[in-house]
Structures are given as C-alpha cells and as structure tokens.
Amino acid sequence: MFLKQRGFFAFPINIYKLIKQDINYKVINLERFSIEMDIEICCLKLIEQNMYIVSLYRSPQGNIDSFFHNFEQAMKELLIKNAMVAICGDFNIEMTALRSQNSIYFSNLLKSLNLNCTVKTPTHINSCIDNILVNFTNNLYYISSLEGHFADHISHVMQVYRDHRGEPSKNYNSGCNKILIRKQTENQINLFINLLKYEKWEMINRFNSGMITVDVLFDNFFKHFVNLWHYCSPLVSKSNKCRVKKKKVQWYNQDLAKEKDYMLSLYNVYKNLRDSRSEHALLAYNTYLGCKRNYRSELKRAKRQACESYIEAAPNKCKAAWEIIKQENSSGNSQAVTLDPKRINDFFLNSVHQLSNSIPPTNTSYYDLLGDRSVPSETFFWQTVEPNEVEKITAKLSNSKSMDFYWMSNYLVKKTIPFIKEPLTFVFNKCLEFGYFSDLLKISKVIPIYKKGDKQLPQNYRPVSIVPIFSKILESLMHKQLSFYFKTFNLFTESQFGFRKGRSTTTAVMNIVNYSLNAIDNKESVALSLLDLSKAFDCVPFSIILNKLHFYGLSKHSCMLINSYMTNRKQYVSIQRKNSPVETVTIGVPQGSVLGPFFFNIMINDLPKN
C-alpha cells in the first residue's frame, strides 16, 4: 500500500510485500488512525510469533498534536493485546537529544507506554529522527545499521531472537509467561501527586479564552491526567504462571500441629500395649480417645474463630462469607479453562441483540403506559457542584485496586483527588452546563464471572463491568441531583423497592407479608406473581428512558447530557490480562455503572399502575 501526500512525495510503507510466503501473518487495520501528513501507519501481525510490526511516517509539515493523539491511541490498541510490538518509523522527532518540548513530550509518552528506542545514533545528518520502538527487552534483539546509499537516511536492521521452537524467549513479557501491568506502589503514587501539585492545567485557561470547546477541554484534561500517571507508573512485565490458589482462611496453626502429634503418640502407646496384651492397654486407649475428642474440639474452635475474624475484617462481609462457603464446597478438582476473550465478548453482545430482536413489536408508546401520572411543577436543570462535593463523593468509593481501561483504580483516584478537585470540578461543571459526557468515559472493562455448568461455554458466565473511575464520580454527581429531584416530587412509585435508599428486598418482603395478613383478616384472596427478567439491564432501550425522563420534568438540555452518556458506549472482555477488541454497545443501561440501576427503575416505574 502507498499513502499519497498532496504536494509531497508518495511515502511507501508497503511492508506486506516484504513478507515471505511461508510466514503466516494477518493485516491489522489501523487506517482510522491515519491522517495524511500527520501520521501514516499500517500494521501486520505475525501469527506464530505473536508479534505486531508497525510501519509509520510523520511529515515535518504535519500537525504534531494530531500525531501524538493518534499515535497514543493506536499504540494502546496494540499494547493491550499483550504481544510483542515493533514500530518502525520516520518520526521526524529528535529521539536522543531532547532539545524541544515536542521531543520531551514524545519521550514521556513512550515511557508511559513502556516503549523503548532501539536506535541511539544519528539517522539523518546529526539527528536521530528514525527509530524502531519495541516493548520487549534488549536481550531479545540485535540492531545494526545499513548504509544503502539510496537515501539520505541511515537504515537499520533488527534481528529478533527466537528459541529453537520458533517461540518467543521465556524472558519475553507476553502470553502465559509474562503480562504487562502498572504498579500502584506508594512511591509511584507519591511521584504522581508531586507532579499534580505543580500542574497548571493550561487547557482551562484556553477554554476560558474561547480557544477550545468543552469536548476538547475534558478530553485534554483527562488525557493529561492519564499520561502523567502512566509516566509515573510505566508498563512492566510480570510473571503470569499458574499458581495453586491459597485458601482464603488459614486457621491451622503450630499449637494444633503439636496437639495432633501428641494424639498420634498416645495412639502408638496404646497400639504397642495392645499388641503386647498389657493390662494397661484399656487405660491407654481411654487416654487416647480423650485427647482425640479434645483435638477435634480445638480444630472446630480454631476454624470458627478464623472464619469469624476473616468475615469481620472484610470490607464486604457478605462476599467474604460466600468465599468461605465456596472454599468448603470446592472439590479441589479444577477444570482447565481456555476462554477466548473475543468469543465471550461477542456472546455477551450478540445474546442481548438476539433476545431484544425476539421481543414482538408493539404499537404502544411509552406515553400510553404512564397512566394518569402528574407532571412536576418545576423543570429539572443540572446544578453546579462544589470541589468539596466532588471530594466527598470520591471518598465514598471503595478502596479497590482493580484497574479500569486506563490503568486507574478507585484507590489511586482517592489518593490524588485532593490535588485535582479544583480543576476537575471546573471540568465537570462545564460538562453539566453543555450536556457533554466524553466518549473516553464510556469504555467498560468486562470480567466474566463463572456461574455454573461447563466452564468452556460462554453462557455459563455473567459479565461484571469496571467503568472508568472518573465516570463513576461524574455519574455519582448526576445521580445525587436526579435522586433529590425524584424524591422531592415523589415520582417513584411506592411499589418500587430496588436500588432506593432506605428500601431493600427485606422491606419488600415485609410489605408483601403485611398486605397478605391484612387480606386474610378481611377474608380476601391473595395472589402473588413472580417474574424473572432475563438480561433486564441489557435490554432497556435508550429512547424510552430519555422520553420518560423528559415526561418527568427534565429539560431538553438536561436530557442532552443523559443522551450523551448513553450513546456510543463500548466494552471489551479481559480474561487473565488477555483482552478482546473493543466493541460498541447499542442497547441497555451500562452494567457496573452508578446511573444504570436508576435508569432501570425509570424504565419499570409505571408497571404497578398498568
């Protein structure tokens, strides 16, 4: 393929023609990241070697900011696959002597992506502007220069070493041997905090000057925050070998071991006396039985105390209790599981579409089902939020270190929120004011959780989503205002017990019991219909939610933010650090989100009156 440039020479990156016919490869489409002159890129994957080879060119006359953005997005799409990556390109950016802001920024960007420059010497006159970037260690390759005399750039040849089976070296950071991670140690977080303390957040000044719009404001703020974190915590390789899982509760101790040894010694004494027909054999046997009963009692006591302590110390006591139950019921014979993340993701998405398409069409509109609901006297508008409110909502997040798509966790954001609450509040307020919810916050990381049955079948797993942490904060701010509005005007039916403060399944059962007792006292009949909604959250149409919210009094401008929140959502499945491609979600309220349960309540709110 050739990427034509208007007014310039045609720069060839025809790497496909250079592959031997006996090498199994696949063309990877990165065309959406290519912008003529700014960044021209193509890629292929060597199947057996699990290696991506990228060819790239940036014109000196191109837009450098556009290059940085598209280069970063393209690399993240490749690096998330945990494979070897080599980027061969003419970057037209000085790589060794960091003389300019662009060179420094690009160097920091490469560090955050864990990409290393393999060429350290000048490639064009006195500048090193051509390079081969890799994400694997230098003991796996050898670089040599080649004076071709047909161009004014020095060519370089990279030899990548393989073992005798044609597989990557065991030192390489992919597959089941190695995985890529970002650590969340105190040193890295403190370094991150120090950078945030002195950050000027220039995009806010540019927005106030009318130079950028709200979408650019948020995206620049968020990307800069993420890039700073990636700079402080570069990708590192970690062993991904299968290990035998330790039991959750360790209760057997040295005192019990000594008690067991003493019991066994008493049994040996009894056995010897019995074999020798001693008159003391019966006394020895009774002594052994007494010790055995005491040992069993101590075992139960130690195990009970350890389980109680484990549950008491757990942040989620219900989850901890179920972990102990599963541990006790486990057979110990684990089934070898080889799940393909793409297959699981396709199943999660396609099963929802199949179920949604199987629902018979109806001419009934949402308005017909609202009955005689009264319209609130006031219209809902988003209100500005204060920095302390943002900080308090963030503090309510769990201390989980589970990372989202951007390698950020609740734990990390809670540590850093005091140093970004002012600019973050400004950016959030502009999102509320202009009705903008960034696409950067709509990428969910889905972890499949086993339910029951054959572990090889996708239908035996349920999806658990991890949404971007900043999305949780903004959603919580929106949820607080919406909940207050619905409570003020009593818009939720009294029959709705799910996902509401002060109500639960317990209060729902109590309501049913009281209703039934009253009916019995009045000599009336009672009938209870129970419905199990399959994929309830996943099948909710966006349009019905928006129409009902508008009916309940939300202004068109307020609905614009919710429409922005619901559309163009994406997800990918992650299994043991192996990730599927990112796919678009076209129906349903977001799983794992703050607003998802609230919107589901909106969907079913009027069922009791119809």
Coordinates of C-alpha atoms in Angstrom, one line a residue:
M1 CA 0.0 0.0 0.0
F2 CA 1.1 3.6 -0.6
L3 CA -0.1 6.6 1.3
K4 CA -0.3 9.6 -1.1
Q5 CA 0.6 13.0 0.1
R6 CA -0.7 16.1 -1.8
G7 CA 2.2 18.3 -2.9
F8 CA 4.8 15.9 -1.5
F9 CA 6.4 12.6 -2.5
A10 CA 4.5 9.4 -2.0
F11 CA 5.9 7.7 1.0
P12 CA 5.8 3.9 0.6
I13 CA 5.1 1.7 3.6
N14 CA 4.5 -1.5 1.6
I15 CA 5.5 -3.9 4.3
Y16 CA 3.1 -6.6 3.2
K17 CA 5.0 -7.4 0.0
L18 CA 8.2 -8.0 2.0
I19 CA 6.8 -10.9 4.0
K20 CA 7.9 -14.4 2.9
Q21 CA 5.1 -16.5 1.5
D22 CA 5.7 -19.2 4.1
I23 CA 5.1 -16.8 7.1
N24 CA 1.6 -16.8 8.4
Y25 CA 0.5 -13.2 9.0
K26 CA -2.6 -11.1 9.3
V27 CA -3.1 -7.4 8.3
I28 CA -4.2 -5.3 11.2
N29 CA -6.4 -2.4 10.1
L30 CA -5.2 0.9 11.7
E31 CA -6.5 3.1 8.9
R32 CA -8.7 5.0 11.2
F33 CA -5.6 6.4 13.0
S34 CA -4.0 7.6 9.8
I35 CA -4.2 11.3 8.8
E36 CA -2.3 12.4 5.8
M37 CA 1.0 14.0 6.7
D38 CA 0.1 13.9 10.4
I39 CA 0.5 10.2 10.9
E40 CA 0.6 7.5 8.2
I41 CA 0.5 4.0 9.7
C42 CA 0.0 0.3 8.8
C43 CA 0.4 -2.9 10.7
L44 CA 0.6 -6.6 10.4
K45 CA 0.7 -9.5 12.9
L46 CA 3.0 -12.5 12.7
I47 CA 0.6 -15.2 13.8
E48 CA 3.0 -17.9 15.1
Q49 CA 5.4 -15.3 16.7
N50 CA 2.5 -13.3 18.3
M51 CA 4.3 -10.2 17.2
Y52 CA 2.9 -6.9 15.7
I53 CA 5.1 -5.0 13.2
V54 CA 4.1 -1.4 12.6
S55 CA 5.4 0.9 9.8
L56 CA 4.9 4.6 10.4
Y57 CA 5.7 8.0 8.9
R58 CA 5.1 11.6 10.1
S59 CA 5.7 14.5 7.8
P60 CA 7.6 17.5 9.3
Q61 CA 4.8 19.6 7.9
G62 CA 2.1 17.6 9.8
N63 CA 0.2 18.6 12.9
I64 CA 2.3 17.4 15.8
D65 CA -0.7 17.3 18.3
S66 CA -2.7 15.2 16.0
F67 CA 0.3 12.8 15.7
F68 CA 0.7 12.5 19.4
H69 CA -3.0 11.8 19.9
N70 CA -3.5 9.2 17.2
F71 CA -0.1 7.5 17.9
E72 CA -1.1 7.1 21.5
Q73 CA -4.5 5.6 20.7
A74 CA -3.1 3.2 18.1
M75 CA -0.3 2.0 20.4
K76 CA -2.8 1.4 23.3
E77 CA -4.9 -0.7 21.0
L78 CA -1.9 -2.9 20.2
L79 CA -0.2 -2.9 23.6
I80 CA -3.4 -4.0 25.3
K81 CA -3.1 -7.4 23.5
N82 CA 0.0 -8.4 25.5
A83 CA 2.1 -9.2 22.4
M84 CA 5.5 -8.2 21.1
V85 CA 5.3 -4.9 19.2
A86 CA 7.9 -3.3 17.0
I87 CA 7.2 0.2 15.5
C88 CA 9.5 1.1 12.6
G89 CA 9.2 4.7 11.5
D90 CA 10.4 8.0 10.4
F91 CA 9.0 10.2 13.2
N92 CA 10.8 13.4 12.3
I93 CA 11.2 14.0 16.1
E94 CA 14.6 14.1 17.7
M95 CA 14.9 10.9 19.8
T96 CA 18.2 11.3 21.7
A97 CA 19.0 14.9 22.4
L98 CA 15.8 16.2 24.0
R99 CA 16.1 19.8 22.8
S100 CA 12.5 20.7 22.2
Q101 CA 9.2 20.5 24.1
N102 CA 7.9 18.0 21.4
S103 CA 10.9 15.8 22.0
I104 CA 10.4 15.8 25.7
Y105 CA 6.7 15.2 25.4
F106 CA 7.2 12.3 23.0
S107 CA 9.9 10.8 25.3
N108 CA 7.5 10.9 28.2
L109 CA 4.7 9.4 26.1
L110 CA 7.0 6.5 25.1
K111 CA 7.9 5.9 28.7
S112 CA 4.2 5.8 29.7
L113 CA 3.6 3.2 27.0
N114 CA 6.7 1.2 28.0
L115 CA 8.2 1.6 24.5
N116 CA 11.9 1.8 24.1
C117 CA 14.0 3.4 21.4
T118 CA 16.5 0.9 19.9
V119 CA 18.4 3.3 17.8
K120 CA 20.7 5.7 19.7
T121 CA 22.8 7.2 16.9
P122 CA 22.0 9.9 14.2
T123 CA 20.0 8.6 11.3
H124 CA 19.7 11.8 9.3
I125 CA 22.7 14.2 9.3
N126 CA 23.2 14.9 13.1
S127 CA 19.7 13.9 14.3
C128 CA 18.1 10.7 15.4
I129 CA 14.7 11.0 13.8
D130 CA 14.2 7.4 12.6
N131 CA 13.8 4.6 15.1
I132 CA 12.5 1.2 15.9
L133 CA 10.4 1.2 19.1
V134 CA 9.8 -2.0 21.0
N135 CA 8.1 -3.2 24.1
F136 CA 10.5 -6.1 24.8
T137 CA 13.9 -6.3 26.5
N138 CA 17.2 -5.7 24.7
N139 CA 18.4 -9.3 25.1
L140 CA 15.8 -10.3 22.5
Y141 CA 17.1 -8.3 19.6
Y142 CA 20.2 -7.0 17.8
I143 CA 20.3 -3.7 15.9
S144 CA 22.7 -3.0 13.1
S145 CA 22.9 -0.1 10.6
L146 CA 22.9 -0.4 6.9
E147 CA 24.4 2.2 4.5
G148 CA 22.1 1.9 1.5
H149 CA 23.4 5.0 -0.4
F150 CA 20.0 5.4 -2.0
A151 CA 18.5 7.8 0.6
D152 CA 19.7 10.5 3.0
H153 CA 18.6 8.4 6.0
I154 CA 20.6 5.6 7.5
S155 CA 18.7 2.3 7.5
H156 CA 18.6 -0.1 10.4
V157 CA 18.0 -3.8 10.6
M158 CA 16.6 -5.6 13.7
Q159 CA 17.1 -9.2 14.4
V160 CA 14.6 -10.7 16.9
Y161 CA 15.8 -13.8 18.6
R162 CA 13.6 -16.8 18.9
D163 CA 14.1 -20.1 20.7
H164 CA 14.5 -23.5 18.9
R165 CA 10.7 -24.0 18.7
G166 CA 10.2 -20.6 17.0
E167 CA 8.5 -19.2 20.1
P168 CA 9.3 -16.0 21.9
S169 CA 12.0 -16.2 24.5
K170 CA 10.8 -17.1 28.0
N171 CA 12.1 -13.7 29.1
Y172 CA 9.5 -12.0 26.9
N173 CA 6.6 -10.3 28.5
S174 CA 3.6 -11.8 26.8
G175 CA 1.4 -14.9 26.7
C176 CA 1.0 -17.1 29.7
N177 CA 4.6 -16.5 30.8
K178 CA 4.6 -12.7 31.2
I179 CA 1.9 -10.0 31.4
L180 CA 2.1 -6.2 31.3
I181 CA 0.9 -4.3 34.4
R182 CA 1.2 -0.9 36.0
K183 CA 2.1 -0.9 39.7
Q184 CA 0.3 1.1 42.3
T185 CA 3.0 1.4 45.0
E186 CA 3.2 4.3 47.4
N187 CA 6.4 5.6 45.7
Q188 CA 4.7 5.8 42.3
I189 CA 1.6 7.4 43.7
N190 CA 3.7 10.0 45.7
L191 CA 5.6 10.8 42.5
F192 CA 2.3 11.3 40.7
I193 CA 1.0 13.5 43.5
N194 CA 4.1 15.7 43.3
L195 CA 3.5 16.2 39.6
L196 CA -0.1 17.1 40.1
K197 CA 0.8 19.7 42.8
Y198 CA 2.7 21.8 40.2
E199 CA 0.4 21.2 37.3
K200 CA -1.0 24.4 35.7
W201 CA -3.9 22.7 33.7
E202 CA -3.4 25.1 30.8
M203 CA -6.5 23.7 29.0
I204 CA -8.7 25.5 31.5
N205 CA -7.2 28.9 30.5
R206 CA -7.5 28.0 26.8
F207 CA -11.2 27.2 27.4
N208 CA -11.9 30.4 29.3
S209 CA -10.2 32.3 26.4
G210 CA -12.6 30.7 23.9
M211 CA -9.8 28.8 22.2
I212 CA -11.3 25.3 22.7
T213 CA -14.7 23.7 23.2
V214 CA -16.0 21.7 26.1
D215 CA -15.2 18.3 24.5
V216 CA -11.6 19.3 23.9
L217 CA -11.4 20.7 27.4
F218 CA -12.5 17.5 29.1
D219 CA -10.5 15.2 26.7
N220 CA -7.3 17.2 27.1
F221 CA -7.7 17.3 30.9
F222 CA -8.4 13.6 31.2
K223 CA -5.7 12.5 28.8
H224 CA -3.1 14.7 30.5
F225 CA -4.1 13.2 33.9
V226 CA -3.8 9.7 32.5
N227 CA -0.5 10.4 30.8
L228 CA 1.0 11.8 34.0
W229 CA 0.0 8.6 35.8
H230 CA 1.4 6.4 33.0
Y231 CA 4.7 8.4 33.2
C232 CA 4.9 7.7 36.9
S233 CA 3.9 4.1 36.5
P234 CA 5.3 2.7 33.2
L235 CA 4.2 -0.7 32.0
V236 CA 6.3 -3.5 33.5
S237 CA 6.3 -7.2 32.8
K238 CA 5.2 -9.7 35.5
S239 CA 5.1 -13.5 35.6
N240 CA 1.7 -14.9 34.8
K241 CA 2.4 -18.5 35.7
C242 CA -0.5 -20.5 37.0
R243 CA -0.2 -20.9 40.8
V244 CA -2.2 -23.0 43.2
K245 CA -4.6 -20.7 45.0
K246 CA -4.1 -20.5 48.7
K247 CA -7.2 -20.9 50.9
K248 CA -8.9 -17.7 51.9
V249 CA -8.8 -18.6 55.6
Q250 CA -5.7 -20.0 57.2
W251 CA -6.7 -21.5 60.5
Y252 CA -4.4 -24.5 61.2
N253 CA -1.5 -23.4 63.5
Q254 CA 1.5 -24.8 65.3
D255 CA -0.4 -25.4 68.5
L256 CA -2.9 -27.7 66.6
A257 CA 0.0 -29.5 65.0
K258 CA 1.6 -30.2 68.4
E259 CA -1.7 -31.4 69.7
K260 CA -2.0 -33.7 66.7
D261 CA 1.5 -35.1 67.3
Y262 CA 0.7 -35.7 70.9
M263 CA -2.6 -37.5 70.0
L264 CA -0.7 -39.8 67.5
S265 CA 1.9 -40.6 70.1
L266 CA -0.8 -41.7 72.6
Y267 CA -2.3 -43.9 69.8
N268 CA 1.1 -45.5 69.3
V269 CA 1.5 -46.2 73.0
Y270 CA -2.0 -47.8 73.0
K271 CA -1.2 -49.9 69.9
N272 CA 2.1 -51.2 71.5
L273 CA 0.4 -52.1 74.8
R274 CA -2.5 -53.8 72.9
D275 CA -0.1 -55.9 70.8
S276 CA 1.8 -56.9 73.9
R277 CA -1.5 -57.8 75.7
S278 CA -0.7 -55.4 78.5
E279 CA -3.2 -54.8 81.3
H280 CA -2.7 -51.1 80.8
A281 CA -4.0 -51.1 77.2
L282 CA -7.5 -50.1 78.1
L283 CA -6.2 -47.1 80.2
A284 CA -4.0 -46.0 77.3
Y285 CA -7.0 -46.3 74.8
N286 CA -9.2 -44.1 77.0
T287 CA -6.5 -41.6 77.3
Y288 CA -6.1 -41.5 73.5
L289 CA -9.8 -41.1 73.0
G290 CA -9.9 -38.2 75.4
C291 CA -7.1 -36.5 73.6
K292 CA -8.8 -37.1 70.2
R293 CA -12.0 -35.5 71.4
N294 CA -10.2 -32.5 72.7
Y295 CA -8.2 -32.2 69.4
R296 CA -11.4 -32.3 67.3
S297 CA -12.9 -29.7 69.5
E298 CA -9.9 -27.4 69.2
L299 CA -10.0 -27.8 65.4
K300 CA -13.6 -26.7 65.2
R301 CA -12.9 -23.7 67.6
A302 CA -9.8 -22.6 65.7
K303 CA -11.6 -22.8 62.3
R304 CA -14.7 -21.0 63.6
Q305 CA -12.6 -18.2 65.1
A306 CA -10.6 -17.8 61.9
C307 CA -13.7 -17.6 59.8
E308 CA -15.3 -15.1 62.1
S309 CA -12.2 -12.9 62.1
Y310 CA -11.9 -13.1 58.3
I311 CA -15.6 -12.0 57.8
E312 CA -15.3 -9.3 60.4
A313 CA -12.2 -7.8 58.8
A314 CA -13.6 -7.9 55.3
P315 CA -14.9 -4.7 53.7
N316 CA -17.7 -6.8 52.1
K317 CA -18.8 -9.3 54.7
C318 CA -21.4 -11.0 52.6
K319 CA -18.8 -11.7 49.8
A320 CA -16.3 -13.0 52.4
A321 CA -18.9 -15.4 53.8
W322 CA -19.7 -16.8 50.4
E323 CA -15.9 -17.2 49.7
I324 CA -15.7 -19.4 52.8
I325 CA -18.7 -21.4 51.7
K326 CA -17.3 -21.9 48.2
Q327 CA -14.0 -22.9 49.8
E328 CA -15.7 -25.6 51.9
N329 CA -17.8 -26.9 49.0
S330 CA -14.9 -27.0 46.5
S331 CA -14.0 -30.4 45.3
G332 CA -10.4 -29.4 44.6
N333 CA -10.5 -30.7 41.0
S334 CA -10.4 -27.6 38.9
Q335 CA -11.4 -27.8 35.3
A336 CA -8.8 -26.5 32.9
V337 CA -10.3 -23.4 31.2
T338 CA -9.2 -21.8 28.0
L339 CA -11.5 -18.9 27.3
D340 CA -11.2 -16.6 24.3
P341 CA -12.0 -13.0 25.3
K342 CA -13.3 -12.2 21.9
R343 CA -15.7 -15.1 21.9
I344 CA -17.0 -14.2 25.3
N345 CA -17.5 -10.5 24.3
D346 CA -19.3 -11.5 21.1
F347 CA -21.6 -13.7 23.1
F348 CA -22.4 -11.1 25.7
L349 CA -23.3 -8.6 22.9
N350 CA -25.0 -10.9 20.4
S351 CA -27.1 -12.7 23.1
V352 CA -28.6 -9.3 24.0
H353 CA -29.4 -8.5 20.4
Q354 CA -31.0 -11.9 19.8
L355 CA -33.2 -11.5 22.9
S356 CA -34.1 -8.0 22.0
N357 CA -35.0 -8.9 18.4
S358 CA -37.2 -11.8 19.7
I359 CA -39.5 -9.4 21.5
P360 CA -42.7 -8.9 19.4
P361 CA -43.1 -5.3 18.1
T362 CA -45.9 -3.2 19.7
N363 CA -47.7 0.0 18.7
T364 CA -48.0 1.0 22.3
S365 CA -45.8 4.1 23.1
Y366 CA -44.2 4.9 26.5
Y367 CA -46.8 7.7 26.9
D368 CA -49.7 5.2 26.8
L369 CA -48.2 3.4 29.8
L370 CA -47.7 6.5 32.0
G371 CA -51.4 6.4 33.0
D372 CA -52.6 9.4 35.0
R373 CA -49.1 10.4 36.2
S374 CA -49.0 14.1 37.1
V375 CA -46.2 16.3 35.7
P376 CA -44.0 18.1 38.2
S377 CA -44.5 21.8 38.7
E378 CA -40.8 22.5 38.2
T379 CA -38.4 21.6 35.4
F380 CA -35.1 19.9 36.3
F381 CA -31.8 21.5 35.3
W382 CA -28.3 20.4 36.3
Q383 CA -26.9 22.4 39.1
T384 CA -23.2 23.4 39.5
V385 CA -21.2 21.3 42.0
E386 CA -18.5 22.4 44.5
P387 CA -15.0 20.9 44.9
N388 CA -15.8 19.6 48.4
E389 CA -18.8 17.7 47.0
V390 CA -16.6 16.1 44.4
E391 CA -14.1 15.1 47.1
K392 CA -16.8 13.7 49.4
I393 CA -18.3 11.6 46.6
T394 CA -14.8 10.3 45.6
A395 CA -14.1 9.4 49.3
K396 CA -17.2 7.1 49.3
L397 CA -15.7 4.9 46.6
S398 CA -14.3 1.6 47.7
N399 CA -10.5 1.1 48.2
S400 CA -10.4 -1.3 45.3
K401 CA -7.2 -1.5 43.3
S402 CA -9.0 -3.1 40.3
M403 CA -7.9 -1.1 37.2
D404 CA -10.1 0.3 34.5
F405 CA -9.3 0.7 30.8
Y406 CA -6.9 3.5 31.6
W407 CA -5.0 1.5 34.3
M408 CA -6.6 3.7 37.1
S409 CA -8.3 2.4 40.2
N410 CA -10.5 3.8 43.0
Y411 CA -7.5 3.6 45.3
L412 CA -5.4 5.7 43.0
V413 CA -8.0 8.4 42.4
K414 CA -8.9 8.6 46.1
K415 CA -5.3 9.3 46.9
T416 CA -5.0 12.1 44.3
I417 CA -8.4 13.8 44.5
P418 CA -7.3 16.5 47.0
F419 CA -4.8 17.7 44.4
I420 CA -7.1 17.8 41.4
K421 CA -10.5 18.6 42.9
E422 CA -10.5 22.2 41.8
P423 CA -9.7 21.7 38.1
L424 CA -11.8 18.5 38.0
T425 CA -14.8 20.3 39.4
F426 CA -14.5 23.1 36.8
V427 CA -14.4 20.5 34.0
F428 CA -17.3 18.5 35.4
N429 CA -19.4 21.7 35.8
K430 CA -18.7 22.5 32.1
C431 CA -19.9 19.0 31.2
L432 CA -23.1 19.5 33.1
E433 CA -23.6 23.0 31.6
F434 CA -23.0 22.0 28.0
G435 CA -24.5 18.5 28.2
Y436 CA -21.3 16.6 27.3
F437 CA -20.3 13.2 28.5
S438 CA -16.9 12.2 27.0
D439 CA -16.5 9.0 24.9
L440 CA -13.3 8.5 26.9
L441 CA -15.5 7.6 29.9
K442 CA -17.7 5.1 28.1
I443 CA -15.3 2.2 27.7
S444 CA -16.1 -0.6 30.1
K445 CA -13.7 -3.4 31.1
V446 CA -15.8 -6.6 31.4
I447 CA -14.7 -9.5 33.6
P448 CA -16.7 -12.8 33.0
I449 CA -17.7 -14.4 36.3
Y450 CA -18.4 -18.1 36.3
K451 CA -21.9 -19.1 37.4
K452 CA -22.4 -22.9 36.9
G453 CA -22.1 -25.7 34.3
D454 CA -19.4 -26.2 31.7
K455 CA -16.7 -23.6 32.2
Q456 CA -15.9 -23.7 28.5
L457 CA -19.3 -22.3 27.5
P458 CA -19.8 -18.5 27.3
Q459 CA -23.4 -18.8 28.5
N460 CA -22.3 -20.0 31.9
Y461 CA -20.6 -16.7 32.7
R462 CA -22.1 -13.4 33.8
P463 CA -20.5 -10.0 32.9
V464 CA -19.1 -7.8 35.7
S465 CA -18.1 -4.3 34.3
I466 CA -15.5 -1.9 35.5
V467 CA -16.3 1.6 34.2
P468 CA -13.7 4.4 34.2
I469 CA -13.2 5.9 37.7
F470 CA -13.8 9.4 36.5
S471 CA -17.1 8.2 35.1
K472 CA -18.2 6.9 38.5
I473 CA -17.5 10.3 40.0
L474 CA -19.4 12.3 37.4
E475 CA -22.3 9.7 37.4
S476 CA -22.5 10.0 41.2
L477 CA -22.8 13.8 40.9
M478 CA -25.6 13.3 38.4
H479 CA -27.3 10.6 40.4
K480 CA -27.4 12.8 43.5
Q481 CA -29.2 15.6 41.7
L482 CA -31.6 13.3 39.9
S483 CA -32.5 11.3 43.1
F484 CA -33.2 14.5 45.0
Y485 CA -35.5 15.7 42.2
F486 CA -37.4 12.4 42.1
K487 CA -37.7 12.3 45.9
T488 CA -38.9 15.9 46.1
F489 CA -41.7 15.4 43.7
N490 CA -42.5 11.8 44.8
L491 CA -42.0 10.5 41.2
F492 CA -41.1 6.9 42.1
T493 CA -43.9 4.6 42.8
E494 CA -44.3 3.3 46.4
S495 CA -44.1 -0.3 44.9
Q496 CA -40.5 0.3 43.9
F497 CA -38.1 -1.2 46.4
G498 CA -35.0 -1.9 44.3
F499 CA -32.0 0.4 44.2
R500 CA -33.5 3.0 46.5
K501 CA -32.1 4.4 49.8
G502 CA -33.9 3.0 52.8
R503 CA -35.5 0.2 50.8
S504 CA -34.4 -3.3 50.1
T505 CA -35.6 -6.8 49.4
T506 CA -36.3 -7.1 53.2
T507 CA -38.7 -4.2 53.2
A508 CA -40.3 -5.6 50.0
V509 CA -40.9 -8.9 51.8
M510 CA -42.3 -7.2 54.9
N511 CA -44.7 -5.2 52.6
I512 CA -46.0 -8.4 51.0
V513 CA -46.4 -10.1 54.4
N514 CA -48.3 -7.2 55.8
Y515 CA -50.5 -7.0 52.7
S516 CA -51.2 -10.7 52.8
L517 CA -52.1 -10.7 56.6
N518 CA -54.5 -7.8 56.1
A519 CA -56.2 -9.6 53.2
I520 CA -56.5 -12.8 55.3
D521 CA -58.0 -10.7 58.2
N522 CA -60.5 -9.3 55.7
K523 CA -61.2 -12.8 54.3
E524 CA -59.9 -11.8 50.9
S525 CA -57.8 -13.8 48.4
V526 CA -54.2 -13.0 47.7
A527 CA -52.3 -13.9 44.5
L528 CA -48.5 -13.3 44.0
S529 CA -47.0 -13.3 40.5
L530 CA -43.2 -13.6 40.4
L531 CA -41.3 -12.6 37.2
D532 CA -37.7 -13.2 36.4
L533 CA -36.4 -10.7 33.9
S534 CA -33.7 -12.1 31.6
K535 CA -30.9 -9.6 30.9
A536 CA -33.0 -6.9 32.4
F537 CA -30.4 -4.1 32.3
D538 CA -29.1 -5.2 28.9
C539 CA -32.3 -4.9 27.0
V540 CA -33.5 -1.5 28.1
P541 CA -33.9 0.8 25.0
F542 CA -32.3 4.2 25.3
S543 CA -35.1 6.1 23.7
I544 CA -37.7 5.0 26.3
I545 CA -35.5 6.2 29.2
L546 CA -35.0 9.6 27.5
N547 CA -38.7 10.1 26.7
K548 CA -39.8 9.2 30.2
L549 CA -37.2 11.5 31.8
H550 CA -38.5 14.3 29.7
F551 CA -42.0 13.5 30.7
Y552 CA -41.0 13.5 34.4
G553 CA -39.8 17.1 34.0
L554 CA -36.2 17.0 32.8
S555 CA -35.4 19.8 30.4
K556 CA -34.3 19.1 26.9
H557 CA -30.8 20.4 27.8
S558 CA -30.7 18.1 30.8
C559 CA -31.7 15.1 28.7
M560 CA -28.9 16.1 26.2
L561 CA -26.3 15.1 28.8
I562 CA -28.0 11.8 29.5
N563 CA -28.3 11.1 25.8
S564 CA -24.6 11.8 25.5
Y565 CA -24.0 9.4 28.4
M566 CA -26.0 6.6 26.9
T567 CA -24.8 6.7 23.3
N568 CA -21.6 5.3 21.7
R569 CA -20.7 3.1 24.7
K570 CA -18.1 0.4 24.3
Q571 CA -16.8 -2.6 26.1
Y572 CA -14.1 -5.3 25.9
V573 CA -13.6 -8.5 27.8
S574 CA -10.5 -9.1 29.9
I575 CA -9.5 -12.6 31.0
Q576 CA -6.2 -13.1 32.8
R577 CA -4.8 -9.9 31.2
K578 CA -5.8 -11.1 27.7
N579 CA -8.2 -8.6 26.1
S580 CA -10.8 -8.8 23.3
P581 CA -11.2 -6.0 20.8
V582 CA -13.3 -3.0 21.9
E583 CA -16.9 -3.3 20.6
T584 CA -19.8 -0.9 20.5
V585 CA -22.8 -1.4 22.8
T586 CA -26.0 -0.3 21.2
I587 CA -28.7 -1.2 23.7
G588 CA -29.2 -1.4 27.5
V589 CA -28.2 0.7 30.5
P590 CA -24.5 0.4 31.5
Q591 CA -23.6 -2.6 33.7
G592 CA -21.5 -1.7 36.7
S593 CA -22.3 2.0 36.4
V594 CA -23.8 4.3 39.1
L595 CA -26.7 5.5 36.9
G596 CA -27.6 2.1 35.4
P597 CA -29.9 1.0 38.3
F598 CA -31.5 4.4 38.5
F599 CA -32.4 4.3 34.8
F600 CA -33.7 0.7 35.1
N601 CA -36.1 2.0 37.9
I602 CA -37.2 4.7 35.5
M603 CA -38.0 2.0 32.9
I604 CA -40.2 -0.1 35.2
N605 CA -41.5 2.7 37.4
D606 CA -45.1 2.7 36.0
L607 CA -45.7 -1.0 35.9
P608 CA -47.8 -1.1 39.1
K609 CA -50.4 1.3 37.6
N610 CA -50.7 -0.6 34.3

